[in-house]
PDB file of C-alpha atoms in Angstrom:
ATOM      1  CA  MET A   1      36.964  78.806  51.392  1.00 29.00           C
ATOM      2  CA  GLU A   2      40.476  77.993  52.497  1.00 31.00           C
ATOM      3  CA  LEU A   3      41.851  80.461  54.989  1.00 30.00           C
ATOM      4  CA  ALA A   4      45.372  80.906  56.326  1.00 35.00           C
ATOM      5  CA  ARG A   5      47.106  83.444  58.477  1.00 31.00           C
ATOM      6  CA  SER A   6      49.280  86.047  56.768  1.00 41.00           C
ATOM      7  CA  SER A   7      52.816  86.080  58.152  1.00 40.00           C
ATOM      8  CA  GLU A   8      55.018  89.073  58.849  1.00 40.00           C
ATOM      9  CA  HIS A   9      58.218  87.043  58.877  1.00 39.00           C
ATOM     10  CA  ASP A  10      60.682  87.578  56.033  1.00 42.00           C
ATOM     11  CA  GLY A  11      60.085  84.986  53.347  1.00 42.00           C
ATOM     12  CA  MET A  12      56.857  83.687  54.854  1.00 40.00           C
ATOM     13  CA  ASN A  13      53.596  83.906  52.970  1.00 42.00           C
ATOM     14  CA  SER A  14      50.057  82.639  52.879  1.00 42.00           C
ATOM     15  CA  ILE A  15      47.352  81.779  50.421  1.00 43.00           C
ATOM     16  CA  VAL A  16      43.876  82.932  51.330  1.00 48.00           C
ATOM     17  CA  GLY A  17      40.697  82.702  49.289  1.00 46.00           C
ATOM     18  CA  GLU A  18      38.378  80.549  47.265  1.00 43.00           C
ATOM     19  CA  GLU A  19      38.417  78.676  44.022  1.00 41.00           C
ATOM     20  CA  GLY A  20      37.043  80.814  41.235  1.00 41.00           C
ATOM     21  CA  ALA A  21      33.422  80.047  40.622  1.00 42.00           C
ATOM     22  CA  GLY A  22      31.456  82.826  38.942  1.00 43.00           C
ATOM     23  CA  PHE A  23      29.655  85.399  41.040  1.00 46.00           C
ATOM     24  CA  ASP A  24      26.797  87.832  40.759  1.00 53.00           C
ATOM     25  CA  ALA A  25      28.014  91.440  40.665  1.00 56.00           C
ATOM     26  CA  GLY A  26      24.981  92.634  42.539  1.00 55.00           C
ATOM     27  CA  ALA A  27      25.568  90.261  45.442  1.00 57.00           C
ATOM     28  CA  HIS A  28      29.322  89.784  45.540  1.00 70.00           C
ATOM     29  CA  PRO A  29      31.027  91.666  48.416  1.00 75.00           C
ATOM     30  CA  LEU A  30      33.393  93.398  45.977  1.00 82.00           C
ATOM     31  CA  PHE A  31      30.441  95.279  44.487  1.00 82.00           C
ATOM     32  CA  ALA A  32      28.527  95.872  47.707  1.00 78.00           C
ATOM     33  CA  ARG A  33      29.241  99.619  47.643  1.00 79.00           C
ATOM     34  CA  MET A  34      28.940 100.014  43.904  1.00 87.00           C
ATOM     35  CA  PRO A  35      26.995 103.211  43.088  1.00 90.00           C
ATOM     36  CA  SER A  36      23.784 102.843  41.122  1.00 89.00           C
ATOM     37  CA  SER A  37      24.159 106.152  39.272  1.00 93.00           C
ATOM     38  CA  VAL A  38      24.026 106.386  35.491  1.00 95.00           C
ATOM     39  CA  SER A  39      27.407 108.121  35.406  1.00 96.00           C
ATOM     40  CA  PHE A  40      29.105 105.305  37.324  1.00 94.00           C
ATOM     41  CA  ASN A  41      27.459 102.672  35.162  1.00 92.00           C
ATOM     42  CA  LYS A  42      28.845 104.393  32.063  1.00 96.00           C
ATOM     43  CA  LEU A  43      32.289 104.629  33.647  1.00 97.00           C
ATOM     44  CA  ARG A  44      32.253 100.963  34.621  1.00 95.00           C
ATOM     45  CA  LYS A  45      31.157  99.886  31.144  1.00 95.00           C
ATOM     46  CA  ARG A  46      33.836 102.036  29.514  1.00 97.00           C
ATOM     47  CA  LEU A  47      36.595 100.556  31.667  1.00 97.00           C
ATOM     48  CA  LEU A  48      35.312  97.017  31.103  1.00 96.00           C
ATOM     49  CA  ARG A  49      35.189  97.618  27.354  1.00 97.00           C
ATOM     50  CA  GLN A  50      38.728  99.021  27.303  1.00 98.00           C
ATOM     51  CA  THR A  51      40.046  96.165  29.424  1.00 98.00           C
ATOM     52  CA  ARG A  52      38.413  93.550  27.238  1.00 97.00           C
ATOM     53  CA  GLN A  53      39.720  95.315  24.127  1.00 97.00           C
ATOM     54  CA  ALA A  54      43.286  95.154  25.433  1.00 98.00           C
ATOM     55  CA  LEU A  55      42.864  91.482  26.322  1.00 98.00           C
ATOM     56  CA  ASP A  56      41.695  90.792  22.765  1.00 97.00           C
ATOM     57  CA  ASP A  57      44.071  93.082  20.857  1.00 97.00           C
ATOM     58  CA  PHE A  58      47.191  91.646  22.449  1.00 98.00           C
ATOM     59  CA  GLY A  59      46.104  88.023  22.776  1.00 97.00           C
ATOM     60  CA  MET A  60      46.430  88.040  26.545  1.00 98.00           C
ATOM     61  CA  LEU A  61      44.126  85.054  26.984  1.00 96.00           C
ATOM     62  CA  LYS A  62      46.161  82.786  24.708  1.00 94.00           C
ATOM     63  CA  GLY A  63      47.141  79.800  26.850  1.00 91.00           C
ATOM     64  CA  ALA A  64      46.099  81.655  30.007  1.00 94.00           C
ATOM     65  CA  LYS A  65      45.124  79.547  33.009  1.00 95.00           C
ATOM     66  CA  ARG A  66      46.274  81.261  36.188  1.00 97.00           C
ATOM     67  CA  TRP A  67      47.274  84.887  36.730  1.00 98.00           C
ATOM     68  CA  LEU A  68      49.045  86.594  39.601  1.00 98.00           C
ATOM     69  CA  VAL A  69      47.537  90.078  39.938  1.00 98.00           C
ATOM     70  CA  GLY A  70      49.945  92.539  41.529  1.00 95.00           C
ATOM     71  CA  LEU A  71      48.124  94.535  44.196  1.00 94.00           C
ATOM     72  CA  SER A  72      49.934  97.497  45.738  1.00 90.00           C
ATOM     73  CA  GLY A  73      46.914  99.000  47.467  1.00 92.00           C
ATOM     74  CA  GLY A  74      46.755 101.927  45.052  1.00 94.00           C
ATOM     75  CA  LYS A  75      43.824 102.993  42.892  1.00 96.00           C
ATOM     76  CA  ASP A  76      45.126 101.346  39.721  1.00 97.00           C
ATOM     77  CA  SER A  77      45.756  97.853  41.066  1.00 96.00           C
ATOM     78  CA  TYR A  78      42.471  97.804  43.016  1.00 97.00           C
ATOM     79  CA  SER A  79      40.628  98.815  39.849  1.00 98.00           C
ATOM     80  CA  LEU A  80      42.488  96.194  37.827  1.00 98.00           C
ATOM     81  CA  LEU A  81      41.451  93.425  40.210  1.00 97.00           C
ATOM     82  CA  ALA A  82      37.829  94.593  40.270  1.00 96.00           C
ATOM     83  CA  LEU A  83      37.577  94.813  36.479  1.00 96.00           C
ATOM     84  CA  LEU A  84      39.132  91.385  35.991  1.00 96.00           C
ATOM     85  CA  MET A  85      36.729  89.910  38.547  1.00 94.00           C
ATOM     86  CA  ASP A  86      33.851  91.649  36.777  1.00 92.00           C
ATOM     87  CA  LEU A  87      34.872  90.120  33.446  1.00 93.00           C
ATOM     88  CA  GLN A  88      35.309  86.768  35.169  1.00 91.00           C
ATOM     89  CA  TRP A  89      31.732  86.967  36.466  1.00 86.00           C
ATOM     90  CA  ARG A  90      30.479  87.747  32.959  1.00 85.00           C
ATOM     91  CA  GLY A  91      32.169  84.611  31.633  1.00 88.00           C
ATOM     92  CA  LEU A  92      34.649  86.627  29.567  1.00 91.00           C
ATOM     93  CA  LEU A  93      37.770  85.773  31.552  1.00 95.00           C
ATOM     94  CA  PRO A  94      38.216  82.000  32.017  1.00 95.00           C
ATOM     95  CA  VAL A  95      41.324  82.471  34.142  1.00 97.00           C
ATOM     96  CA  GLU A  96      42.014  81.791  37.827  1.00 97.00           C
ATOM     97  CA  LEU A  97      43.091  84.962  39.642  1.00 97.00           C
ATOM     98  CA  ILE A  98      45.393  85.258  42.650  1.00 97.00           C
ATOM     99  CA  ALA A  99      45.835  88.737  44.117  1.00 97.00           C
ATOM    100  CA  CYS A 100      49.308  89.300  45.526  1.00 95.00           C
ATOM    101  CA  ASN A 101      50.696  92.053  47.726  1.00 92.00           C
ATOM    102  CA  LEU A 102      54.372  92.347  48.545  1.00 86.00           C
ATOM    103  CA  ASP A 103      54.913  94.119  51.868  1.00 82.00           C
ATOM    104  CA  GLN A 104      58.361  95.637  51.295  1.00 73.00           C
ATOM    105  CA  GLY A 105      58.929  96.756  54.865  1.00 70.00           C
ATOM    106  CA  GLN A 106      58.182 100.430  54.324  1.00 73.00           C
ATOM    107  CA  PRO A 107      57.710 102.370  57.569  1.00 73.00           C
ATOM    108  CA  ASN A 108      54.118 102.752  58.729  1.00 76.00           C
ATOM    109  CA  PHE A 109      52.800 100.321  56.121  1.00 79.00           C
ATOM    110  CA  PRO A 110      49.271  99.348  57.251  1.00 84.00           C
ATOM    111  CA  LYS A 111      49.673  95.575  57.181  1.00 82.00           C
ATOM    112  CA  HIS A 112      46.073  94.824  58.052  1.00 88.00           C
ATOM    113  CA  ILE A 113      44.309  96.660  55.221  1.00 92.00           C
ATOM    114  CA  LEU A 114      44.880  94.361  52.258  1.00 92.00           C
ATOM    115  CA  PRO A 115      44.463  91.001  54.053  1.00 92.00           C
ATOM    116  CA  GLU A 116      41.229  92.191  55.652  1.00 92.00           C
ATOM    117  CA  TYR A 117      39.858  93.639  52.423  1.00 92.00           C
ATOM    118  CA  LEU A 118      40.777  90.671  50.233  1.00 93.00           C
ATOM    119  CA  THR A 119      39.356  88.230  52.761  1.00 93.00           C
ATOM    120  CA  SER A 120      36.138  90.265  52.979  1.00 90.00           C
ATOM    121  CA  ILE A 121      35.551  90.023  49.217  1.00 90.00           C
ATOM    122  CA  GLY A 122      36.497  86.354  49.092  1.00 89.00           C
ATOM    123  CA  VAL A 123      39.285  86.600  46.535  1.00 91.00           C
ATOM    124  CA  LYS A 124      42.152  84.145  46.625  1.00 94.00           C
ATOM    125  CA  HIS A 125      45.297  86.011  47.630  1.00 95.00           C
ATOM    126  CA  ARG A 126      48.834  85.831  48.877  1.00 94.00           C
ATOM    127  CA  ILE A 127      50.507  88.341  51.178  1.00 92.00           C
ATOM    128  CA  GLU A 128      54.281  88.190  51.458  1.00 88.00           C
ATOM    129  CA  TYR A 129      56.740  90.181  53.546  1.00 84.00           C
ATOM    130  CA  ARG A 130      60.169  90.962  52.056  1.00 74.00           C
ATOM    131  CA  ASP A 131      62.245  93.758  53.554  1.00 71.00           C
ATOM    132  CA  THR A 132      63.451  95.296  50.302  1.00 68.00           C
ATOM    133  CA  TYR A 133      63.118  98.751  51.866  1.00 68.00           C
ATOM    134  CA  SER A 134      66.291  98.208  53.907  1.00 68.00           C
ATOM    135  CA  VAL A 135      68.138  97.109  50.765  1.00 67.00           C
ATOM    136  CA  VAL A 136      67.030 100.232  48.917  1.00 65.00           C
ATOM    137  CA  LYS A 137      68.018 102.473  51.834  1.00 65.00           C
ATOM    138  CA  GLU A 138      71.478 100.895  51.837  1.00 62.00           C
ATOM    139  CA  LYS A 139      72.068 101.069  48.077  1.00 59.00           C
ATOM    140  CA  VAL A 140      70.516 104.403  47.050  1.00 63.00           C
ATOM    141  CA  PRO A 141      72.512 107.602  47.759  1.00 58.00           C
ATOM    142  CA  THR A 142      70.995 110.154  50.127  1.00 66.00           C
ATOM    143  CA  GLY A 143      68.630 112.478  48.299  1.00 61.00           C
ATOM    144  CA  ALA A 144      68.077 110.162  45.330  1.00 58.00           C
ATOM    145  CA  THR A 145      64.683 108.624  44.625  1.00 66.00           C
ATOM    146  CA  TYR A 146      64.104 105.042  45.741  1.00 59.00           C
ATOM    147  CA  CYS A 147      61.514 104.232  43.100  1.00 65.00           C
ATOM    148  CA  SER A 148      63.634 102.632  40.368  1.00 66.00           C
ATOM    149  CA  LEU A 149      65.478 100.111  42.559  1.00 61.00           C
ATOM    150  CA  CYS A 150      62.383  99.504  44.677  1.00 63.00           C
ATOM    151  CA  SER A 151      60.418  98.668  41.533  1.00 73.00           C
ATOM    152  CA  ARG A 152      63.069  96.243  40.245  1.00 74.00           C
ATOM    153  CA  LEU A 153      63.240  94.399  43.559  1.00 77.00           C
ATOM    154  CA  ARG A 154      59.459  94.216  43.731  1.00 79.00           C
ATOM    155  CA  ARG A 155      59.231  92.861  40.176  1.00 79.00           C
ATOM    156  CA  GLY A 156      61.814  90.159  40.879  1.00 82.00           C
ATOM    157  CA  ASN A 157      59.887  88.989  43.926  1.00 87.00           C
ATOM    158  CA  LEU A 158      56.599  88.977  42.017  1.00 92.00           C
ATOM    159  CA  TYR A 159      58.170  86.810  39.311  1.00 92.00           C
ATOM    160  CA  ARG A 160      59.306  84.369  41.972  1.00 92.00           C
ATOM    161  CA  ILE A 161      55.885  84.266  43.600  1.00 94.00           C
ATOM    162  CA  ALA A 162      54.168  83.772  40.235  1.00 96.00           C
ATOM    163  CA  ARG A 163      56.366  80.740  39.593  1.00 96.00           C
ATOM    164  CA  GLU A 164      55.727  79.345  43.063  1.00 96.00           C
ATOM    165  CA  GLU A 165      51.973  79.646  42.522  1.00 97.00           C
ATOM    166  CA  GLY A 166      52.091  78.006  39.096  1.00 97.00           C
ATOM    167  CA  CYS A 167      50.957  81.157  37.303  1.00 98.00           C
ATOM    168  CA  ASP A 168      51.612  81.771  33.616  1.00 96.00           C
ATOM    169  CA  ALA A 169      51.409  85.565  33.861  1.00 97.00           C
ATOM    170  CA  LEU A 170      52.011  88.514  36.155  1.00 98.00           C
ATOM    171  CA  VAL A 171      49.279  91.114  35.657  1.00 98.00           C
ATOM    172  CA  LEU A 172      50.000  94.769  36.444  1.00 97.00           C
ATOM    173  CA  GLY A 173      47.852  97.894  36.679  1.00 97.00           C
ATOM    174  CA  HIS A 174      49.733 100.295  34.391  1.00 97.00           C
ATOM    175  CA  HIS A 175      47.395 102.565  32.437  1.00 98.00           C
ATOM    176  CA  ARG A 176      47.389 104.957  29.463  1.00 98.00           C
ATOM    177  CA  GLU A 177      49.290 107.716  31.237  1.00 98.00           C
ATOM    178  CA  ASP A 178      51.978 105.320  32.497  1.00 96.00           C
ATOM    179  CA  ILE A 179      52.568 104.164  28.923  1.00 98.00           C
ATOM    180  CA  LEU A 180      52.726 107.692  27.485  1.00 98.00           C
ATOM    181  CA  GLU A 181      54.984 108.974  30.255  1.00 97.00           C
ATOM    182  CA  THR A 182      57.379 106.082  29.708  1.00 96.00           C
ATOM    183  CA  PHE A 183      57.396 106.727  25.959  1.00 97.00           C
ATOM    184  CA  PHE A 184      58.394 110.363  26.404  1.00 97.00           C
ATOM    185  CA  MET A 185      60.971 109.514  29.071  1.00 94.00           C
ATOM    186  CA  ASN A 186      62.626 107.144  26.611  1.00 95.00           C
ATOM    187  CA  LEU A 187      62.337 109.728  23.839  1.00 97.00           C
ATOM    188  CA  PHE A 188      63.730 112.680  25.801  1.00 95.00           C
ATOM    189  CA  HIS A 189      66.252 110.935  28.026  1.00 92.00           C
ATOM    190  CA  GLY A 190      67.033 107.610  26.343  1.00 93.00           C
ATOM    191  CA  GLY A 191      67.045 108.632  22.694  1.00 96.00           C
ATOM    192  CA  ARG A 192      64.821 105.743  21.655  1.00 95.00           C
ATOM    193  CA  LEU A 193      61.216 105.044  20.742  1.00 96.00           C
ATOM    194  CA  ALA A 194      59.946 102.596  23.347  1.00 96.00           C
ATOM    195  CA  SER A 195      57.329 102.366  26.065  1.00 97.00           C
ATOM    196  CA  MET A 196      55.624  99.807  28.310  1.00 95.00           C
ATOM    197  CA  PRO A 197      54.274  96.959  26.177  1.00 96.00           C
ATOM    198  CA  ALA A 198      50.798  95.681  26.950  1.00 98.00           C
ATOM    199  CA  LYS A 199      52.156  92.134  26.696  1.00 98.00           C
ATOM    200  CA  LEU A 200      55.744  91.116  27.384  1.00 97.00           C
ATOM    201  CA  LEU A 201      57.622  87.844  27.739  1.00 97.00           C
ATOM    202  CA  ASN A 202      60.079  88.061  30.627  1.00 94.00           C
ATOM    203  CA  ASP A 203      63.813  87.572  30.058  1.00 91.00           C
ATOM    204  CA  GLU A 204      63.694  83.995  31.340  1.00 93.00           C
ATOM    205  CA  GLY A 205      60.936  83.175  28.873  1.00 93.00           C
ATOM    206  CA  ASP A 206      58.643  81.490  31.399  1.00 94.00           C
ATOM    207  CA  LEU A 207      56.202  84.265  32.355  1.00 96.00           C
ATOM    208  CA  MET A 208      54.096  86.808  30.541  1.00 97.00           C
ATOM    209  CA  VAL A 209      53.748  90.337  31.907  1.00 97.00           C
ATOM    210  CA  LEU A 210      50.313  91.727  31.064  1.00 98.00           C
ATOM    211  CA  ARG A 211      48.872  95.237  31.303  1.00 98.00           C
ATOM    212  CA  PRO A 212      45.111  94.963  30.647  1.00 98.00           C
ATOM    213  CA  LEU A 213      44.546  98.637  31.594  1.00 99.00           C
ATOM    214  CA  ALA A 214      46.737  99.884  28.725  1.00 98.00           C
ATOM    215  CA  TYR A 215      43.785 101.724  27.147  1.00 98.00           C
ATOM    216  CA  ALA A 216      42.320 103.053  30.416  1.00 98.00           C
ATOM    217  CA  ALA A 217      42.700 106.699  31.445  1.00 98.00           C
ATOM    218  CA  GLU A 218      44.158 107.429  34.869  1.00 98.00           C
ATOM    219  CA  ASP A 219      41.350 109.892  35.656  1.00 98.00           C
ATOM    220  CA  ASP A 220      38.750 107.207  34.968  1.00 98.00           C
ATOM    221  CA  LEU A 221      40.533 104.765  37.259  1.00 98.00           C
ATOM    222  CA  ALA A 222      40.718 107.391  40.001  1.00 98.00           C
ATOM    223  CA  LYS A 223      36.968 108.040  39.721  1.00 97.00           C
ATOM    224  CA  PHE A 224      36.226 104.318  39.690  1.00 97.00           C
ATOM    225  CA  ALA A 225      38.375 103.649  42.761  1.00 97.00           C
ATOM    226  CA  ALA A 226      36.794 106.528  44.674  1.00 96.00           C
ATOM    227  CA  ALA A 227      33.274 105.389  43.814  1.00 95.00           C
ATOM    228  CA  MET A 228      34.059 101.805  44.834  1.00 95.00           C
ATOM    229  CA  GLU A 229      35.547 103.065  48.130  1.00 93.00           C
ATOM    230  CA  PHE A 230      38.674 100.938  47.898  1.00 95.00           C
ATOM    231  CA  PRO A 231      40.867 101.211  51.039  1.00 94.00           C
ATOM    232  CA  ILE A 232      43.734 103.055  49.338  1.00 94.00           C
ATOM    233  CA  ILE A 233      47.269 102.754  50.710  1.00 89.00           C
ATOM    234  CA  PRO A 234      49.506 105.761  49.854  1.00 80.00           C
ATOM    235  CA  CYS A 235      52.602 105.045  47.765  1.00 71.00           C
ATOM    236  CA  ASP A 236      54.890 107.533  49.530  1.00 60.00           C
ATOM    237  CA  LEU A 237      55.238 105.806  52.900  1.00 48.00           C
ATOM    238  CA  CYS A 238      59.005 105.521  52.418  1.00 49.00           C
ATOM    239  CA  GLY A 239      59.353 109.315  52.251  1.00 49.00           C
ATOM    240  CA  SER A 240      60.729 109.177  48.706  1.00 50.00           C
ATOM    241  CA  GLN A 241      58.997 110.798  45.775  1.00 54.00           C
ATOM    242  CA  ASP A 242      58.712 109.489  42.239  1.00 56.00           C
ATOM    243  CA  GLY A 243      61.475 110.529  39.858  1.00 64.00           C
ATOM    244  CA  LEU A 244      61.514 114.114  38.654  1.00 76.00           C
ATOM    245  CA  GLU A 245      61.694 112.935  35.042  1.00 82.00           C
ATOM    246  CA  ARG A 246      58.382 111.081  35.225  1.00 85.00           C
ATOM    247  CA  ASN A 247      56.743 113.949  37.086  1.00 88.00           C
ATOM    248  CA  ALA A 248      57.886 116.302  34.331  1.00 92.00           C
ATOM    249  CA  MET A 249      56.383 114.031  31.667  1.00 95.00           C
ATOM    250  CA  LYS A 250      53.132 113.806  33.620  1.00 95.00           C
ATOM    251  CA  ALA A 251      52.931 117.601  33.866  1.00 96.00           C
ATOM    252  CA  MET A 252      53.742 118.012  30.170  1.00 97.00           C
ATOM    253  CA  LEU A 253      51.029 115.575  29.108  1.00 98.00           C
ATOM    254  CA  ALA A 254      48.491 117.194  31.435  1.00 97.00           C
ATOM    255  CA  ASP A 255      49.274 120.608  29.943  1.00 98.00           C
ATOM    256  CA  ILE A 256      48.914 119.303  26.384  1.00 98.00           C
ATOM    257  CA  GLU A 257      45.593 117.652  27.246  1.00 98.00           C
ATOM    258  CA  ARG A 258      44.353 120.848  28.895  1.00 98.00           C
ATOM    259  CA  ARG A 259      45.189 122.958  25.845  1.00 98.00           C
ATOM    260  CA  MET A 260      44.209 120.333  23.258  1.00 98.00           C
ATOM    261  CA  PRO A 261      41.669 117.882  24.706  1.00 97.00           C
ATOM    262  CA  GLY A 262      41.877 114.385  23.302  1.00 97.00           C
ATOM    263  CA  ARG A 263      45.599 114.465  22.530  1.00 98.00           C
ATOM    264  CA  LYS A 264      46.401 111.670  25.001  1.00 98.00           C
ATOM    265  CA  ASP A 265      44.126 109.284  23.130  1.00 97.00           C
ATOM    266  CA  THR A 266      45.672 110.414  19.842  1.00 98.00           C
ATOM    267  CA  MET A 267      49.189 109.785  21.147  1.00 98.00           C
ATOM    268  CA  LEU A 268      48.208 106.355  22.448  1.00 98.00           C
ATOM    269  CA  ARG A 269      46.757 105.458  19.035  1.00 97.00           C
ATOM    270  CA  ALA A 270      50.014 106.587  17.427  1.00 97.00           C
ATOM    271  CA  LEU A 271      51.900 103.956  19.426  1.00 97.00           C
ATOM    272  CA  GLY A 272      49.831 101.354  17.594  1.00 96.00           C
ATOM    273  CA  HIS A 273      50.367 102.845  14.127  1.00 96.00           C
ATOM    274  CA  VAL A 274      54.104 102.741  13.482  1.00 95.00           C
ATOM    275  CA  ASN A 275      55.462 103.234   9.951  1.00 96.00           C
ATOM    276  CA  PRO A 276      59.109 102.065   9.926  1.00 95.00           C
ATOM    277  CA  SER A 277      59.751 103.453   6.431  1.00 96.00           C
ATOM    278  CA  HIS A 278      59.041 106.948   7.759  1.00 96.00           C
ATOM    279  CA  LEU A 279      61.547 106.720  10.606  1.00 96.00           C
ATOM    280  CA  LEU A 280      65.346 106.531  10.669  1.00 96.00           C
ATOM    281  CA  ASP A 281      66.006 103.021  11.944  1.00 95.00           C
ATOM    282  CA  ALA A 282      67.729 101.027   9.181  1.00 96.00           C
ATOM    283  CA  LYS A 283      67.331  97.875  11.289  1.00 95.00           C
ATOM    284  CA  LEU A 284      63.552  98.086  10.951  1.00 94.00           C
ATOM    285  CA  PHE A 285      63.368  99.018   7.278  1.00 95.00           C
ATOM    286  CA  ASP A 286      65.645  98.090   4.366  1.00 95.00           C
ATOM    287  CA  PHE A 287      66.534 101.539   3.079  1.00 95.00           C
ATOM    288  CA  GLN A 288      69.566 100.112   1.220  1.00 94.00           C
ATOM    289  CA  SER A 289      67.359  98.214  -1.209  1.00 93.00           C
ATOM    290  CA  LEU A 290      65.018 101.126  -1.785  1.00 91.00           C
ATOM    291  CA  SER A 291      65.376 102.518  -5.306  1.00 89.00           C
ATOM    292  CA  PRO A 292      63.131 103.746  -8.121  1.00 88.00           C
ATOM    293  CA  GLU A 293      61.873 101.190 -10.586  1.00 77.00           C
ATOM    294  CA  SER A 294      63.973 101.045 -13.732  1.00 54.00           C
ATOM    295  CA  GLN A 295      62.302 102.546 -16.760  1.00 53.00           C
ATOM    296  CA  GLU A 296      62.608 101.060 -20.249  1.00 51.00           C
TER     297      GLU A 296
END
C-alpha cells in the first residue's frame, strides 16, 4: 500500500491507497461493522441490485477503466463507495476506484475524518484543499443560499482532479429523490422537462458523469449508512441551507408518497417512458407531417 500525507495547503493533494485487487466482504475493513441481520442483508442486496441495474441500463461500464468517486462525507457518497467496492469484490465492476474529497475551506470542517477512514479501509484516495468557500462568500449576496455556486465550483475542481488522475468518469452519489426533485424544479420553475441524467458527457467531451444510485431510495441509503456506521460529516457547516425550491420539492414528494405509497417509484419509471408524440415539443416529434392516410 502506498501512503502519502494529505496536505492542507491550497492546491496541494495526495494519493493514498492500494491497487484494486478483489477483497472478501467478510474480512475487508469496510465491512467490519456490517450487521448480520436479515433486514440489513435484504437492504444491502436491494441496493446492490439497483446499482448494478443502473450500471447495465445506462451502459456505464462501456470503456470504463478508472473512476473518480466523489466523496463528500455524507450518507449518499459513503454508500456509493461501499456499494461500488462490494460489486468490485463480486467481480461485477472491473474498474479501478479512487475516492476523492474536496475540502472547500468551510469553517469547522473536520479534516481528519475522511483521510483516517479511507486509510483504515485501504481504499485508494485523494484529498485536496481548495478554498472555494471564500469565493462563495465574496460572490453570493447576504441572505442567499451558497449551494448553487458552491456546487459548480466543486464540480469544476472534481473534473480537473479526474483528468489529473487519468480517470474516464466522475461518479456521484445522487439518488432517486435527487432526480425527482430536480425534475419538478425544472418543471415548476424552468418550464422544461429535464432532470439529472444517470449518464452524462461533460461539455468538454472528455469525461463521463455517472450516477449509479439513480434507482436507489434516499431512505434506503440513510438506513444503510447508519447500519454501516459511516463517520458522517454534516453538509451545513457553512451556515447556509439548501435552496428553498428544492426543499419545497422534497416536502411535496414526501407528502405525495405518504398519501399514495409507491408514487415515487412510479414517477421515476415515468422518466424512462417518454412518448414525444403525446407532448408539445415539435422539435422531438414531427407534428407537421402527421396526417390521416388518404382514402381511395
